[in-house]
Amino acid sequence: MTRSSAPGKVYLFGEHAVVYGEPAVLCAIERRARVGVEPRDDGRLRVHAEDLSLDGFTVEYGASAGDRPDVDVSESLVTAATQYVDSAIEHVRDVTGDEETGFDVTIESDIPLGAGLGSSAAVAVAAIDAGTRALGTTLESDELAERAYRTEYEVQDGQASRADTFCSATGGAVRVEGDDCRSIEAPDVPIVIGFDGGAGDTGELVSGVRSLREEYEFAADTVETIGDLARNGEDALTADDLEEAGRLMNFNHGLLSALGVSSRSLDTMVWAARDAGALGAKLTGAGGGGCIVTLDPTPETETALSFTPGCEEAFRAGLAETGVERLE
Ligand code: MEV
């Protein structure tokens, strides 16, 4: 079996606005999705997943798209995870020119699904990397990021930026503005995450912002202001000014709330973190539920969040210096 892993990520600044070409700043975190791929000669695609914050599941597809059985998908997140693998495998076929080989794909992940930590991007990156290597091709990081981006774009009906997939493929701290994706120097950021146990629907949340932006000038201005915040946030980070970065994260959360993508539990965790002395706290990713990201070099925020009603898990997340890792 050929195995690759790829990290999750947090947005320090700029989610949603990045979809409209504004800059965003992200950090890869040491929570990973690991994907194993074993070629099979009957052309079938079999996906087995564990540890996706859901009961493990197995889905088997036929050799051709028309041959797919109905998947019993009481869990819409399971469907989503399977779609990412399905689309990633199409990219493996496209890169290698091999349309015949089937695959057993095994996913293990310690990134909760749909919670703003980039689980789908990490699965897409790791699946494409492992799948292409299983057929004898090793992709450069840029092509891997591009293919993983297209996977997200296809599954999310054209509503994806390059940010999540570039960050997962590359690791470290990154800045993304439209097609311009680059690594940036950032200090050792003291990231603490709060997770409410839930998930948001990225497609719906992105559509909601799109509608608001079309209807109200204030919403279009808000999206642009988030871009300005991300520019200032990047400056604060590269100057190692965590207090200023935290202040800007607080503004960013307020603007995301105005765009309707926060939730009661995310707001509750944000306020608990601020009350505990976090330098800054905001939702991360699409929102609607899932995770917040906070900056705090002390243990206070993690402790306070672990006692906050509605916070299912609080943990410190180290920066993942490397993106995709080739395990064997
Ligand atoms: C989702 O993790 C981040 C969004 O900005 C969508 C995207 O950039 O693809 C909401």
mmCIF file with all atom_site columns, N, CA, C and O and ligand atoms in Angstrom, residues 9 11 14-19 116 118 152 156 159-164 202 206 285-286, ligand 1:
data_model
loop_
_atom_site.group_PDB
_atom_site.id
_atom_site.type_symbol
_atom_site.label_atom_id
_atom_site.label_alt_id
_atom_site.label_comp_id
_atom_site.label_asym_id
_atom_site.label_entity_id
_atom_site.label_seq_id
_atom_site.pdbx_PDB_ins_code
_atom_site.Cartn_x
_atom_site.Cartn_y
_atom_site.Cartn_z
_atom_site.occupancy
_atom_site.B_iso_or_equiv
_atom_site.pdbx_formal_charge
_atom_site.auth_seq_id
_atom_site.auth_comp_id
_atom_site.auth_asym_id
_atom_site.auth_atom_id
_atom_site.pdbx_PDB_model_num
ATOM   1  N N  . LYS A 1 9   ? -5.532  22.781 8.434  1.00 0.00 ? 9   LYS A N  1
ATOM   2  C CA . LYS A 1 9   ? -5.114  24.188 8.461  1.00 0.00 ? 9   LYS A CA 1
ATOM   3  C C  . LYS A 1 9   ? -6.093  25.025 9.269  1.00 0.00 ? 9   LYS A C  1
ATOM   4  O O  . LYS A 1 9   ? -7.228  24.594 9.540  1.00 0.00 ? 9   LYS A O  1
ATOM   5  N N  . TYR A 1 11  ? -7.458  29.219 9.250  1.00 0.00 ? 11  TYR A N  1
ATOM   6  C CA . TYR A 1 11  ? -7.376  30.562 8.659  1.00 0.00 ? 11  TYR A CA 1
ATOM   7  C C  . TYR A 1 11  ? -7.114  31.550 9.782  1.00 0.00 ? 11  TYR A C  1
ATOM   8  O O  . TYR A 1 11  ? -7.947  31.696 10.677 1.00 0.00 ? 11  TYR A O  1
ATOM   9  N N  . GLY A 1 14  ? -9.079  35.895 6.548  1.00 0.00 ? 14  GLY A N  1
ATOM   10 C CA . GLY A 1 14  ? -9.457  35.983 5.143  1.00 0.00 ? 14  GLY A CA 1
ATOM   11 C C  . GLY A 1 14  ? -10.358 34.938 4.525  1.00 0.00 ? 14  GLY A C  1
ATOM   12 O O  . GLY A 1 14  ? -10.587 34.994 3.312  1.00 0.00 ? 14  GLY A O  1
ATOM   13 N N  . GLU A 1 15  ? -10.892 33.950 5.313  1.00 0.00 ? 15  GLU A N  1
ATOM   14 C CA . GLU A 1 15  ? -11.799 32.993 4.677  1.00 0.00 ? 15  GLU A CA 1
ATOM   15 C C  . GLU A 1 15  ? -13.008 33.737 4.096  1.00 0.00 ? 15  GLU A C  1
ATOM   16 O O  . GLU A 1 15  ? -13.334 34.846 4.501  1.00 0.00 ? 15  GLU A O  1
ATOM   17 N N  . HIS A 1 16  ? -13.665 33.138 3.177  1.00 0.00 ? 16  HIS A N  1
ATOM   18 C CA . HIS A 1 16  ? -14.785 33.700 2.406  1.00 0.00 ? 16  HIS A CA 1
ATOM   19 C C  . HIS A 1 16  ? -14.321 34.810 1.467  1.00 0.00 ? 16  HIS A C  1
ATOM   20 O O  . HIS A 1 16  ? -14.570 34.730 0.265  1.00 0.00 ? 16  HIS A O  1
ATOM   21 N N  . ALA A 1 17  ? -13.632 35.846 1.999  1.00 0.00 ? 17  ALA A N  1
ATOM   22 C CA . ALA A 1 17  ? -13.195 36.926 1.107  1.00 0.00 ? 17  ALA A CA 1
ATOM   23 C C  . ALA A 1 17  ? -12.221 36.388 0.057  1.00 0.00 ? 17  ALA A C  1
ATOM   24 O O  . ALA A 1 17  ? -12.170 36.883 -1.076 1.00 0.00 ? 17  ALA A O  1
ATOM   25 N N  . VAL A 1 18  ? -11.455 35.335 0.425  1.00 0.00 ? 18  VAL A N  1
ATOM   26 C CA . VAL A 1 18  ? -10.468 34.766 -0.501 1.00 0.00 ? 18  VAL A CA 1
ATOM   27 C C  . VAL A 1 18  ? -11.150 34.213 -1.763 1.00 0.00 ? 18  VAL A C  1
ATOM   28 O O  . VAL A 1 18  ? -10.559 34.177 -2.839 1.00 0.00 ? 18  VAL A O  1
ATOM   29 N N  . VAL A 1 19  ? -12.416 33.835 -1.641 1.00 0.00 ? 19  VAL A N  1
ATOM   30 C CA . VAL A 1 19  ? -13.164 33.319 -2.796 1.00 0.00 ? 19  VAL A CA 1
ATOM   31 C C  . VAL A 1 19  ? -13.321 34.419 -3.865 1.00 0.00 ? 19  VAL A C  1
ATOM   32 O O  . VAL A 1 19  ? -13.442 34.137 -5.051 1.00 0.00 ? 19  VAL A O  1
ATOM   33 N N  . GLY A 1 116 ? -13.895 23.305 9.527  1.00 0.00 ? 116 GLY A N  1
ATOM   34 C CA . GLY A 1 116 ? -13.073 24.501 9.316  1.00 0.00 ? 116 GLY A CA 1
ATOM   35 C C  . GLY A 1 116 ? -11.591 24.244 9.412  1.00 0.00 ? 116 GLY A C  1
ATOM   36 O O  . GLY A 1 116 ? -10.784 25.172 9.351  1.00 0.00 ? 116 GLY A O  1
ATOM   37 N N  . GLY A 1 118 ? -9.958  22.115 7.305  1.00 0.00 ? 118 GLY A N  1
ATOM   38 C CA . GLY A 1 118 ? -9.394  21.697 6.022  1.00 0.00 ? 118 GLY A CA 1
ATOM   39 C C  . GLY A 1 118 ? -9.326  20.193 5.811  1.00 0.00 ? 118 GLY A C  1
ATOM   40 O O  . GLY A 1 118 ? -8.417  19.700 5.136  1.00 0.00 ? 118 GLY A O  1
ATOM   41 N N  . GLU A 1 152 ? -11.475 20.010 -5.116 1.00 0.00 ? 152 GLU A N  1
ATOM   42 C CA . GLU A 1 152 ? -12.418 20.758 -4.255 1.00 0.00 ? 152 GLU A CA 1
ATOM   43 C C  . GLU A 1 152 ? -13.392 21.574 -5.100 1.00 0.00 ? 152 GLU A C  1
ATOM   44 O O  . GLU A 1 152 ? -14.587 21.635 -4.821 1.00 0.00 ? 152 GLU A O  1
ATOM   45 N N  . GLN A 1 156 ? -17.329 21.058 -4.883 1.00 0.00 ? 156 GLN A N  1
ATOM   46 C CA . GLN A 1 156 ? -18.063 22.185 -4.287 1.00 0.00 ? 156 GLN A CA 1
ATOM   47 C C  . GLN A 1 156 ? -18.709 23.072 -5.350 1.00 0.00 ? 156 GLN A C  1
ATOM   48 O O  . GLN A 1 156 ? -18.960 24.251 -5.110 1.00 0.00 ? 156 GLN A O  1
ATOM   49 N N  . GLN A 1 159 ? -17.193 26.463 -6.045 1.00 0.00 ? 159 GLN A N  1
ATOM   50 C CA . GLN A 1 159 ? -17.087 27.407 -4.945 1.00 0.00 ? 159 GLN A CA 1
ATOM   51 C C  . GLN A 1 159 ? -15.905 27.037 -4.054 1.00 0.00 ? 159 GLN A C  1
ATOM   52 O O  . GLN A 1 159 ? -16.090 26.514 -2.965 1.00 0.00 ? 159 GLN A O  1
ATOM   53 N N  . ALA A 1 160 ? -14.716 27.259 -4.541 1.00 0.00 ? 160 ALA A N  1
ATOM   54 C CA . ALA A 1 160 ? -13.528 26.958 -3.732 1.00 0.00 ? 160 ALA A CA 1
ATOM   55 C C  . ALA A 1 160 ? -12.405 27.900 -4.150 1.00 0.00 ? 160 ALA A C  1
ATOM   56 O O  . ALA A 1 160 ? -12.291 28.251 -5.327 1.00 0.00 ? 160 ALA A O  1
ATOM   57 N N  . SER A 1 161 ? -11.605 28.294 -3.183 1.00 0.00 ? 161 SER A N  1
ATOM   58 C CA . SER A 1 161 ? -10.388 29.044 -3.505 1.00 0.00 ? 161 SER A CA 1
ATOM   59 C C  . SER A 1 161 ? -9.223  28.047 -3.469 1.00 0.00 ? 161 SER A C  1
ATOM   60 O O  . SER A 1 161 ? -9.385  26.887 -3.095 1.00 0.00 ? 161 SER A O  1
ATOM   61 N N  . ARG A 1 162 ? -8.045  28.547 -3.825 1.00 0.00 ? 162 ARG A N  1
ATOM   62 C CA . ARG A 1 162 ? -6.856  27.684 -3.790 1.00 0.00 ? 162 ARG A CA 1
ATOM   63 C C  . ARG A 1 162 ? -6.270  27.565 -2.392 1.00 0.00 ? 162 ARG A C  1
ATOM   64 O O  . ARG A 1 162 ? -5.302  26.834 -2.169 1.00 0.00 ? 162 ARG A O  1
ATOM   65 N N  . ALA A 1 163 ? -6.832  28.300 -1.431 1.00 0.00 ? 163 ALA A N  1
ATOM   66 C CA . ALA A 1 163 ? -6.162  28.476 -0.145 1.00 0.00 ? 163 ALA A CA 1
ATOM   67 C C  . ALA A 1 163 ? -5.971  27.159 0.622  1.00 0.00 ? 163 ALA A C  1
ATOM   68 O O  . ALA A 1 163 ? -4.855  26.820 1.010  1.00 0.00 ? 163 ALA A O  1
ATOM   69 N N  . ASP A 1 164 ? -7.056  26.430 0.856  1.00 0.00 ? 164 ASP A N  1
ATOM   70 C CA . ASP A 1 164 ? -6.976  25.241 1.716  1.00 0.00 ? 164 ASP A CA 1
ATOM   71 C C  . ASP A 1 164 ? -6.023  24.196 1.132  1.00 0.00 ? 164 ASP A C  1
ATOM   72 O O  . ASP A 1 164 ? -5.195  23.614 1.844  1.00 0.00 ? 164 ASP A O  1
ATOM   73 N N  . THR A 1 202 ? -20.031 23.958 3.635  1.00 0.00 ? 202 THR A N  1
ATOM   74 C CA . THR A 1 202 ? -19.225 24.993 2.966  1.00 0.00 ? 202 THR A CA 1
ATOM   75 C C  . THR A 1 202 ? -19.951 25.582 1.759  1.00 0.00 ? 202 THR A C  1
ATOM   76 O O  . THR A 1 202 ? -20.010 26.807 1.605  1.00 0.00 ? 202 THR A O  1
ATOM   77 N N  . VAL A 1 206 ? -20.853 29.494 1.506  1.00 0.00 ? 206 VAL A N  1
ATOM   78 C CA . VAL A 1 206 ? -20.247 30.334 0.462  1.00 0.00 ? 206 VAL A CA 1
ATOM   79 C C  . VAL A 1 206 ? -21.352 30.956 -0.394 1.00 0.00 ? 206 VAL A C  1
ATOM   80 O O  . VAL A 1 206 ? -21.301 32.146 -0.732 1.00 0.00 ? 206 VAL A O  1
ATOM   81 N N  . GLY A 1 285 ? -12.393 28.861 8.701  1.00 0.00 ? 285 GLY A N  1
ATOM   82 C CA . GLY A 1 285 ? -13.010 28.101 7.611  1.00 0.00 ? 285 GLY A CA 1
ATOM   83 C C  . GLY A 1 285 ? -14.375 28.662 7.259  1.00 0.00 ? 285 GLY A C  1
ATOM   84 O O  . GLY A 1 285 ? -14.658 29.839 7.475  1.00 0.00 ? 285 GLY A O  1
ATOM   85 N N  . ALA A 1 286 ? -15.240 27.788 6.763  1.00 0.00 ? 286 ALA A N  1
ATOM   86 C CA . ALA A 1 286 ? -16.521 28.275 6.247  1.00 0.00 ? 286 ALA A CA 1
ATOM   87 C C  . ALA A 1 286 ? -17.459 28.757 7.346  1.00 0.00 ? 286 ALA A C  1
ATOM   88 O O  . ALA A 1 286 ? -18.335 29.585 7.115  1.00 0.00 ? 286 ALA A O  1
HETATM 89 C C1 . MEV B 2 .   ? -13.332 27.063 3.527  1.00 0.00 ? 1   MEV B C1 1
HETATM 90 O O1 . MEV B 2 .   ? -12.345 26.361 4.304  1.00 0.00 ? 1   MEV B O1 1
HETATM 91 C C2 . MEV B 2 .   ? -12.834 28.445 3.206  1.00 0.00 ? 1   MEV B C2 1
HETATM 92 C C3 . MEV B 2 .   ? -13.737 29.275 2.305  1.00 0.00 ? 1   MEV B C3 1
HETATM 93 O O2 . MEV B 2 .   ? -13.066 30.527 2.103  1.00 0.00 ? 1   MEV B O2 1
HETATM 94 C C4 . MEV B 2 .   ? -13.991 28.607 0.976  1.00 0.00 ? 1   MEV B C4 1
HETATM 95 C C5 . MEV B 2 .   ? -12.719 28.500 0.132  1.00 0.00 ? 1   MEV B C5 1
HETATM 96 O O3 . MEV B 2 .   ? -11.814 29.330 0.256  1.00 0.00 ? 1   MEV B O3 1
HETATM 97 O O4 . MEV B 2 .   ? -12.667 27.584 -0.702 1.00 0.00 ? 1   MEV B O4 1
HETATM 98 C C6 . MEV B 2 .   ? -15.073 29.567 2.975  1.00 0.00 ? 1   MEV B C6 1
#
